[in-house]
Each structure stands twice: as structure tokens, then as C-alpha cells.
């Protein structure tokens, strides 16, 4: 068993280091890049927390739509070729529902401050 | 002698200053010294430099636009227009009273400095997020959206038959081009496949009129003064002949609203103002379905551009943090595509 700190703690320690000691020291492009680096670490942090559950849900939905049980990567590939070859209608409600859910789960990790994500999340 | 010494010193610093020397010699201007050379953000295949210099003790600025490091990017799948065409079109625009920086000097094609041109420095805000957050711009009369509409109408009325080597790309050409780029990534992003399918099913009329398009007319590529409005249209490198609706829709793509989702025109205005002034100046009637097609196309295009930029990181060509993380902005375009395709358009 790996000793503490956890991988999350290690990432948080780098984020805090960038925030408290580094960014203020930099100017121009380097400062911008340090900000981007901090954001990237936050993406990783959210991914560590959320990906397992959201992937499980995505996989379940995919196997229901495609009526097969393969890896998430394989099933997405099959879904893409079904869409390309008109084997699934792009107006199909189950498909649209799945794509909305999957995209919202991705954005929860990638860009939870994005305008459309927030607007969609706050929809009644 | 002071001038020569300063220039020589600057040349030794790096290549950027080398080009400026050629310009100085050619124009024989009375520079006392160059105080600063900065690079403006943005531009995938061209770079824009701001040069501060003293002319008789008065600090002046001039802009140099050229290919990155003076060398054309041959690896680009769809290389942008040559900078000499860009400069010629900007000159035509300038003569047609379209707000655009005045071209001062075009570098010779054979110049060791590479292809490029010098233009006047125009004051104004260029950062999209700063523009949408400025409260003063909402008081402008005519509104920023109306101004954008009439400027675009003027651009589209430029006669282009005399301009050589322009690309023509209508809806179907764009669709084929971006499908190819997406296919090359060998990725499975079902929302993108769905969007391609939707676009194929909703292609605008082939007979839509051909106009000279700016190609990248969006918030971020215009200079805005809080009291006057749009002072300049920048970044003409994607100009081409195409369907007028392409330029009109690109300005409304959510990625360029900088968070102001309820103001579809660049995050600063309403569609009705934008379209009305465009139609008034151009005398053309806009087609709602074509506008929607191009807004979907625009979102998809930006998503694929993000993938392309991530790929530049992945290929090892540019290992910067922002090139890497931009791949995670693709999901932003996925939600926009889903909302556009499956819902009624916002009518603001």
C-alpha cells in the first residue's frame, strides 16, 4: 500500500504552491501559462473524483442503446459509425438524452464554469 | 550614428529586430531608438508584433504582421492566405471606409525577412472578455451589434473578381474539409458525428450568393473603443469567398460570447440589431435556416480547431501547457452543438 499523501493531496500541494508563491512572481506569457497549469491540475483533480462514476453511467447507457457490452472506447466507436451510417436516427430521444448526460458529465470535469454548462445545469 | 548603433544592438538580440532594420532602411525614417518590441496574443500561422519607437523624442507605435519566424508553415493542412493578398484586401477595405488599420509598407516576397507587412497601430480593446465586461459599450449609439452588422455588409460588398488567388469555400466544401480533419484524429466523439450528420441533412441552398468573407469576424478580432465602438477589424488571414451567412453566424457562436450567453452577438448585442443593420446596408435578405446551419458549423469548427491545437502539442511541435489543455475545451463545443441542434434557437 502506498504511503500518504494521496495523489489528490499531492496535486493540491502543487496548486497551492502555484497560487501562493509562483503566479504573483511571473509576468506576461509565463504568468498566463502558470494559470493554465493550475487549471489543468484542477481538471485532473476533478477527474480523479468524478470519472469513475460518470464512466460507469456512460457505459451503462451505451450498452443499453447498442444492446452490447464492450469497453467504453469500443462502444463509442460503434456509436459513431452507427450515426455515420444512418443506423441510428439523430432525433432518437434515448441517443439525445445519453449525449446530453455524457457531455454534462464531461464538462463537470473539464469546464464547470462554462456558460452553457451552467445554463443547462440551472434549467428547471 | 546613434540610430545605427541602436539598431545593430537590437539586431544582435534576436531575429525580430532584424526585420525592423530592413524597414527602417527602406523608409528612411528618423528613428532615435526602438524602445520596445512586443508580440500580440493569437494568430495560428502569423504573428503580430507591436514596435514602440521614438521619432523626434515622441513615442510612436507601429505593427508588423508576418509569418511565424518569417517562414511559411508548410505542415498546415489548409494553409491560410498569403500575407500579400491579406494586405491587398485590407487596402481595398481601407479605401472603402471599412475600419481597418492602414497598411504602411509591404515586405517584398523575396525579402530575407519573409512575407509580411507593416501597418498603423490603432487604439482599442481587443480582448473579448474585457469588451463584454465594459459597461460603457452598452450605451453606444448605434450599438456595437449594429456597427458590426454594417461593417460586415460593407466587407461583403467588396468586389472580389479582380483579386487573384482567393479560395472559394461554400457550405459543402467546408463540411468536407472539416470531416477530413476530424477523421484524421481517429477519435470517437459521438456529438461531432451527430453534428456532421445534422449539417449534411441541413445544407443551405447551393445557390446562396457568393461574397468576400472576412472568415474570422468575431469578438476578439475587432478593436473596440468604449466611446466610439469598433475602430478596427483585425486578423484577415482566413478571408475567402463564401456564403455571407458564415460570417454572420460565426460572430454569434457561443464560444465568442465570453460567458454572456444571453447576448448572442459576441456577448455584447442582440441578433436583431446585428441582422437589421446588415440587411439595411447590404440590401440582402438573410435566411434563418442558413444562419443556423453556419452557427452549428461554427461551433463544430471551433471544436475541431481545439483538437488541432492539442494535436500540435501532441506532435511535439509546441509543448506548451495551453496547447495541451485546450483539448479539454472540446466538450464546451459539444454542449453548444447539442443545444443548437435539439432546441429552438434563442431569439434574443
XYZ file of C-alpha atoms in Angstrom:
472
model
C 0.000 0.000 0.000
C 1.231 3.443 -0.983
C 2.018 5.777 1.891
C 0.294 9.123 2.300
C -0.060 11.773 0.925
C -2.727 10.680 -1.522
C -2.408 11.606 -5.178
C -5.114 14.235 -4.612
C -3.118 15.759 -1.743
C -0.015 15.936 -3.914
C -1.882 17.745 -6.657
C -3.448 20.164 -4.172
C 0.016 20.938 -2.814
C 1.197 21.922 -6.310
C -1.925 24.027 -6.932
C -1.327 25.876 -3.663
C 2.336 26.364 -4.499
C 1.431 27.888 -7.883
C -1.259 30.053 -6.322
C 0.657 31.314 -3.310
C 4.260 31.504 -4.474
C 4.593 31.329 -8.239
C 1.885 33.149 -10.188
C 2.457 36.517 -8.477
C 6.163 36.340 -9.329
C 5.567 35.951 -13.052
C 4.619 38.337 -15.821
C 3.173 38.118 -19.319
C 3.091 34.761 -21.064
C 4.708 32.851 -18.190
C 2.082 34.143 -15.776
C -0.640 33.111 -18.235
C 0.943 29.655 -18.595
C 1.165 29.260 -14.806
C -2.571 29.987 -14.615
C -3.252 27.416 -17.305
C -1.084 24.911 -15.422
C -3.127 25.477 -12.266
C -6.351 24.998 -14.234
C -5.016 21.766 -15.721
C -4.270 20.416 -12.253
C -7.801 21.305 -11.183
C -9.135 19.336 -14.161
C -7.099 16.316 -13.057
C -8.356 16.712 -9.511
C -11.986 16.743 -10.650
C -11.349 13.821 -12.968
C -9.922 11.755 -10.105
C -13.048 12.461 -8.105
C -15.726 12.068 -10.787
C -14.536 9.951 -13.700
C -15.119 6.505 -12.237
C -18.803 7.101 -11.530
C -19.520 9.035 -14.736
C -17.770 6.430 -16.912
C -19.817 3.710 -15.300
C -23.015 5.590 -16.100
C -21.892 6.329 -19.670
C -21.036 2.667 -20.178
C -24.463 1.546 -18.919
C -26.279 3.940 -21.226
C -24.145 2.930 -24.205
C -24.745 -0.780 -23.710
C -28.497 -0.130 -23.439
C -28.557 1.871 -26.677
C -26.274 -0.504 -28.574
C -27.532 -3.698 -26.914
C -23.993 -4.954 -26.390
C -21.442 -4.950 -23.614
C -17.971 -3.840 -24.628
C -15.421 -1.314 -23.364
C -16.480 2.311 -23.304
C -13.988 3.116 -26.066
C -15.247 0.349 -28.339
C -18.866 1.280 -27.754
C -18.263 4.951 -28.561
C -16.597 3.869 -31.781
C -19.601 1.691 -32.655
C -21.989 4.540 -31.838
C -20.063 6.920 -34.101
C -20.178 4.531 -37.037
C -23.893 3.877 -36.443
C -24.519 7.619 -36.640
C -22.371 7.902 -39.792
C -24.157 5.005 -41.500
C -27.702 6.081 -40.562
C -28.110 3.018 -38.341
C -29.306 5.242 -35.562
C -31.518 8.270 -36.023
C -30.005 11.504 -34.667
C -33.518 12.501 -33.492
C -33.676 9.386 -31.308
C -34.616 10.548 -27.799
C -32.571 7.929 -25.998
C -29.496 8.947 -28.016
C -30.016 12.656 -27.370
C -30.584 12.046 -23.659
C -27.392 9.973 -23.498
C -25.324 12.599 -25.331
C -26.587 15.400 -23.084
C -25.829 13.421 -19.929
C -22.390 12.345 -21.135
C -21.461 15.868 -22.232
C -22.601 17.374 -18.926
C -20.567 14.785 -17.027
C -17.515 15.629 -19.138
C -17.960 19.367 -18.533
C -18.304 18.816 -14.779
C -14.666 17.681 -15.067
C -13.339 19.837 -17.940
C -15.004 23.271 -17.645
C -17.580 23.559 -14.840
C -17.666 27.358 -15.284
C -18.604 27.276 -18.965
C -21.694 29.406 -19.694
C -23.751 26.716 -21.477
C -22.906 24.142 -18.807
C -24.150 26.456 -16.050
C -27.234 27.444 -18.055
C -28.071 23.801 -18.734
C -27.470 22.799 -15.120
C -29.792 25.503 -13.810
C -32.604 24.612 -16.188
C -35.824 23.783 -14.321
C 25.331 57.135 -35.653
C 23.267 56.684 -32.531
C 20.484 55.281 -34.676
C 22.741 52.765 -36.377
C 24.265 51.677 -33.090
C 20.866 51.132 -31.529
C 19.673 49.126 -34.477
C 22.789 46.993 -34.601
C 22.439 46.252 -30.929
C 18.848 45.247 -31.416
C 19.666 43.032 -34.383
C 22.084 41.132 -32.218
C 19.361 40.457 -29.709
C 17.177 38.429 -31.999
C 15.697 37.924 -35.399
C 12.598 40.038 -34.732
C 14.643 43.203 -34.729
C 16.376 42.153 -37.907
C 13.244 42.689 -39.927
C 12.695 46.074 -38.488
C 16.091 47.137 -39.688
C 15.075 46.455 -43.260
C 12.011 48.576 -42.799
C 13.986 51.404 -41.256
C 16.457 51.458 -44.103
C 13.752 51.262 -46.707
C 11.604 54.028 -45.327
C 14.493 56.081 -44.035
C 12.529 57.271 -41.040
C 14.108 59.301 -38.307
C 14.090 56.830 -35.515
C 16.089 57.750 -32.462
C 15.580 54.398 -30.870
C 13.314 51.435 -30.645
C 12.085 51.205 -27.071
C 10.080 48.011 -27.042
C 9.025 45.108 -29.222
C 6.111 43.000 -28.034
C 4.138 40.156 -29.501
C 0.349 40.260 -29.528
C -1.505 37.124 -28.473
C -3.275 34.902 -31.005
C -2.627 34.046 -34.607
C -2.005 30.442 -35.538
C 0.209 30.896 -38.568
C 1.008 34.586 -38.468
C 2.448 36.708 -35.714
C 1.694 40.316 -34.885
C 4.378 42.462 -33.279
C 3.993 45.909 -31.726
C 7.090 48.073 -32.108
C 7.450 51.133 -29.898
C 9.970 53.678 -31.171
C 10.917 57.277 -30.608
C 10.502 59.627 -33.535
C 11.990 63.003 -32.588
C 11.516 62.200 -28.905
C 7.883 61.281 -29.372
C 6.977 57.671 -28.708
C 5.150 56.053 -31.609
C 3.896 52.558 -32.308
C 3.793 50.518 -35.469
C 2.529 46.992 -36.124
C 4.404 44.287 -38.004
C 2.450 41.259 -39.187
C 4.291 38.331 -40.698
C 4.540 34.563 -40.844
C 5.914 32.961 -37.685
C 9.676 33.473 -37.742
C 9.294 34.606 -41.332
C 8.780 31.060 -42.602
C 5.532 29.766 -44.025
C 4.070 26.834 -42.134
C 4.219 24.133 -44.770
C 2.844 21.460 -42.455
C -0.516 23.203 -42.269
C -3.188 21.098 -43.962
C -5.108 24.146 -45.098
C -2.590 26.944 -45.302
C -4.032 30.408 -44.873
C -3.834 33.028 -47.477
C -0.575 34.651 -48.424
C 0.051 37.805 -46.439
C 0.300 39.847 -49.629
C -3.328 39.028 -50.501
C -4.336 39.807 -46.911
C -2.611 43.197 -47.222
C -4.214 43.929 -50.607
C -7.695 43.168 -49.312
C -7.065 45.314 -46.226
C -6.057 48.159 -48.539
C -9.256 47.766 -50.553
C -11.248 47.682 -47.294
C -9.475 50.826 -46.080
C -10.358 52.618 -49.320
C -13.988 51.530 -48.885
C -14.210 53.194 -45.454
C -14.183 49.926 -43.549
C -12.401 50.412 -40.195
C -9.119 48.606 -40.708
C -5.514 49.586 -39.946
C -3.768 51.439 -42.770
C -1.072 49.391 -44.477
C 2.195 51.324 -44.368
C 4.730 49.089 -46.060
C 4.600 45.631 -47.602
C 7.689 43.458 -47.299
C 8.971 42.055 -50.550
C 8.264 38.368 -51.142
C 11.936 37.655 -51.713
C 12.969 39.531 -48.606
C 15.076 37.535 -46.181
C 12.659 38.764 -43.579
C 9.872 36.651 -45.003
C 6.441 37.696 -46.109
C 4.641 40.365 -44.143
C 3.627 43.964 -43.830
C 3.738 46.956 -41.529
C 0.531 48.724 -40.581
C -0.552 51.591 -38.367
C -1.229 50.971 -34.689
C -4.898 51.537 -33.801
C -6.018 52.093 -30.210
C -8.795 49.943 -28.771
C -9.673 46.968 -26.637
C -9.179 43.640 -28.352
C -9.706 41.097 -25.587
C -13.205 39.639 -25.898
C -13.745 39.200 -22.154
C -12.743 42.822 -21.475
C -15.152 44.037 -24.174
C -18.168 42.136 -22.811
C -17.428 43.352 -19.268
C -17.186 47.024 -20.237
C -20.393 48.797 -19.180
C -19.758 51.850 -21.373
C -20.143 49.908 -24.602
C -23.797 49.206 -23.835
C -24.509 52.959 -24.114
C -23.140 53.183 -27.658
C -25.406 54.562 -30.351
C -25.516 52.932 -32.851
C -24.998 49.829 -30.758
C -21.919 47.675 -31.168
C -24.062 44.955 -32.768
C -25.455 47.434 -35.339
C -21.955 48.662 -36.086
C -20.765 45.086 -36.575
C -23.680 44.441 -38.946
C -22.986 47.441 -41.158
C -19.229 46.806 -41.230
C -19.824 43.215 -42.281
C -22.243 44.345 -45.009
C -19.533 46.653 -46.372
C -16.921 43.877 -46.298
C -19.278 41.564 -48.170
C -19.857 44.177 -50.847
C -16.157 44.358 -51.815
C -15.919 43.249 -55.457
C -13.630 40.239 -55.400
C -13.387 39.136 -59.031
C -10.229 41.267 -59.508
C -8.420 39.741 -56.509
C -6.264 36.806 -57.578
C -5.723 33.539 -55.713
C -8.675 33.749 -53.349
C -10.074 30.481 -52.023
C -13.733 29.784 -52.520
C -15.373 27.568 -49.912
C -19.129 27.127 -49.729
C -21.081 25.091 -47.159
C -20.423 21.685 -48.652
C -16.691 22.415 -49.156
C -16.343 23.434 -45.507
C -18.190 20.326 -44.384
C -15.959 18.003 -46.423
C -12.826 19.805 -45.252
C -13.634 19.571 -41.539
C -14.871 15.989 -41.823
C -11.482 15.063 -43.234
C -9.646 16.830 -40.417
C -11.838 15.112 -37.796
C -11.348 11.721 -39.448
C -7.572 12.169 -39.293
C -7.690 12.327 -35.493
C -9.282 8.834 -35.326
C -11.310 9.925 -32.304
C -14.831 8.846 -31.363
C -16.767 11.909 -30.262
C -20.403 10.942 -30.978
C -21.666 14.539 -30.675
C -19.347 15.517 -33.534
C -20.610 12.648 -35.723
C -24.149 13.703 -34.904
C -23.348 17.318 -35.820
C -21.809 16.275 -39.151
C -24.915 14.248 -39.912
C -27.181 17.153 -38.983
C -25.162 19.527 -41.165
C -25.359 17.145 -44.131
C -29.135 16.971 -43.697
C -29.457 20.745 -43.409
C -27.111 22.068 -46.108
C -28.099 25.556 -47.266
C -29.124 26.232 -50.823
C -26.181 25.788 -53.184
C -27.204 28.996 -54.918
C -26.627 31.176 -51.851
C -24.835 34.234 -53.147
C -21.019 34.284 -53.048
C -19.426 37.141 -51.116
C -15.959 38.075 -49.964
C -15.908 36.914 -46.324
C -13.622 38.047 -43.535
C -13.571 34.443 -42.317
C -12.844 35.173 -38.639
C -15.201 38.058 -37.805
C -15.794 37.573 -34.088
C -15.360 39.219 -30.703
C -11.607 39.010 -30.195
C -10.747 40.099 -33.716
C -12.210 43.588 -33.504
C -10.777 46.635 -31.766
C -13.337 48.457 -29.654
C -13.207 51.920 -28.161
C -15.697 52.397 -25.287
C -16.872 55.784 -26.713
C -16.733 55.124 -30.439
C -17.325 51.427 -30.852
C -15.488 49.356 -33.471
C -12.307 51.134 -34.513
C -10.757 48.291 -36.481
C -11.347 44.831 -37.907
C -8.272 42.642 -37.470
C -6.948 39.185 -38.432
C -7.933 38.864 -42.050
C -5.901 35.705 -42.594
C -8.944 33.449 -43.116
C -10.623 35.657 -45.711
C -12.201 33.738 -48.569
C -15.153 33.698 -50.910
C -18.194 32.005 -49.399
C -21.771 32.203 -48.114
C -22.446 35.532 -46.312
C -24.274 33.661 -43.529
C -20.962 32.091 -42.478
C -19.529 35.418 -41.221
C -22.830 36.448 -39.621
C -23.174 33.191 -37.691
C -19.514 32.995 -36.592
C -19.929 36.218 -34.586
C -22.811 34.554 -32.689
C -21.115 31.234 -31.819
C -21.294 30.837 -28.033
C -17.517 30.426 -27.714
C -17.167 34.141 -28.611
C -19.766 35.396 -26.133
C -17.254 35.164 -23.291
C -19.819 33.993 -20.765
C -22.549 36.478 -21.773
C -24.740 33.740 -23.152
C -27.890 35.924 -23.373
C -26.197 38.373 -25.749
C -25.701 36.243 -28.861
C -23.725 38.796 -30.898
C -20.220 38.495 -29.471
C -21.535 38.660 -25.895
C -22.369 42.343 -26.432
C -25.513 42.573 -28.556
C -28.778 41.245 -29.848
C -29.255 39.377 -33.101
C -31.986 41.726 -34.284
C -29.672 44.787 -34.227
C -26.901 42.885 -35.980
C -29.087 41.407 -38.736
C -31.144 44.597 -39.240
C -28.177 46.839 -39.897
C -26.589 44.182 -42.111
C -29.735 43.887 -44.206
C -30.201 47.668 -44.370
C -26.682 48.341 -45.684
C -26.396 45.292 -47.936
C -29.954 45.195 -49.252
C -29.769 41.418 -48.860
C -32.258 39.216 -47.029
C -30.913 36.729 -44.518
C -32.109 33.159 -44.355
C -32.818 31.853 -40.846
C -32.012 28.230 -41.714
C -28.708 29.181 -43.320
C -27.787 31.182 -40.220
C -28.493 28.174 -38.011
C -26.503 25.870 -40.308
C -23.477 28.151 -40.050
C -23.781 28.559 -36.286
C -23.704 24.767 -35.878
C -20.843 24.614 -38.390
C -19.065 27.350 -36.426
C -19.279 25.518 -33.104
C -18.104 22.281 -34.706
C -15.271 24.121 -36.454
C -14.060 25.624 -33.173
C -14.218 22.195 -31.522
C -12.106 20.725 -34.300
C -9.686 23.660 -34.126
C -9.238 22.912 -30.397
C -8.399 19.325 -31.320
C -5.935 20.617 -33.911
C -4.255 22.854 -31.365
C -3.990 19.976 -28.903
C -2.506 17.911 -31.724
C 0.254 20.494 -32.154
C 1.214 19.729 -28.541
C 0.879 16.008 -29.075
C 3.061 16.044 -32.176
C 5.858 17.594 -30.130
C 5.932 20.774 -32.228
C 4.850 23.066 -29.393
C 4.930 21.587 -25.885
C 3.289 24.478 -24.048
C 0.739 23.979 -21.249
C -2.010 25.854 -23.070
C -1.656 23.782 -26.234
C -2.068 20.676 -24.088
C -5.088 21.746 -22.072
C -7.071 23.187 -24.982
C -8.156 19.644 -25.853
C -10.333 19.788 -22.748
C -12.290 22.694 -24.224
C -13.767 20.416 -26.879
C -16.600 19.462 -24.510
C -17.668 23.136 -24.462
C -18.483 22.909 -28.152
C -20.231 19.558 -27.604
C -22.802 21.088 -25.246
C -23.294 24.052 -27.592
C -23.825 21.706 -30.547
C -26.366 19.607 -28.663
C -28.310 22.671 -27.561
C -28.251 24.197 -31.047
C -29.318 21.026 -32.828
C -32.020 19.789 -30.482
C -33.574 23.056 -29.290
C -35.228 26.106 -30.818
C -32.774 28.924 -31.413
C -32.573 31.692 -28.815
C -34.387 34.688 -30.241
C -32.567 37.484 -28.500
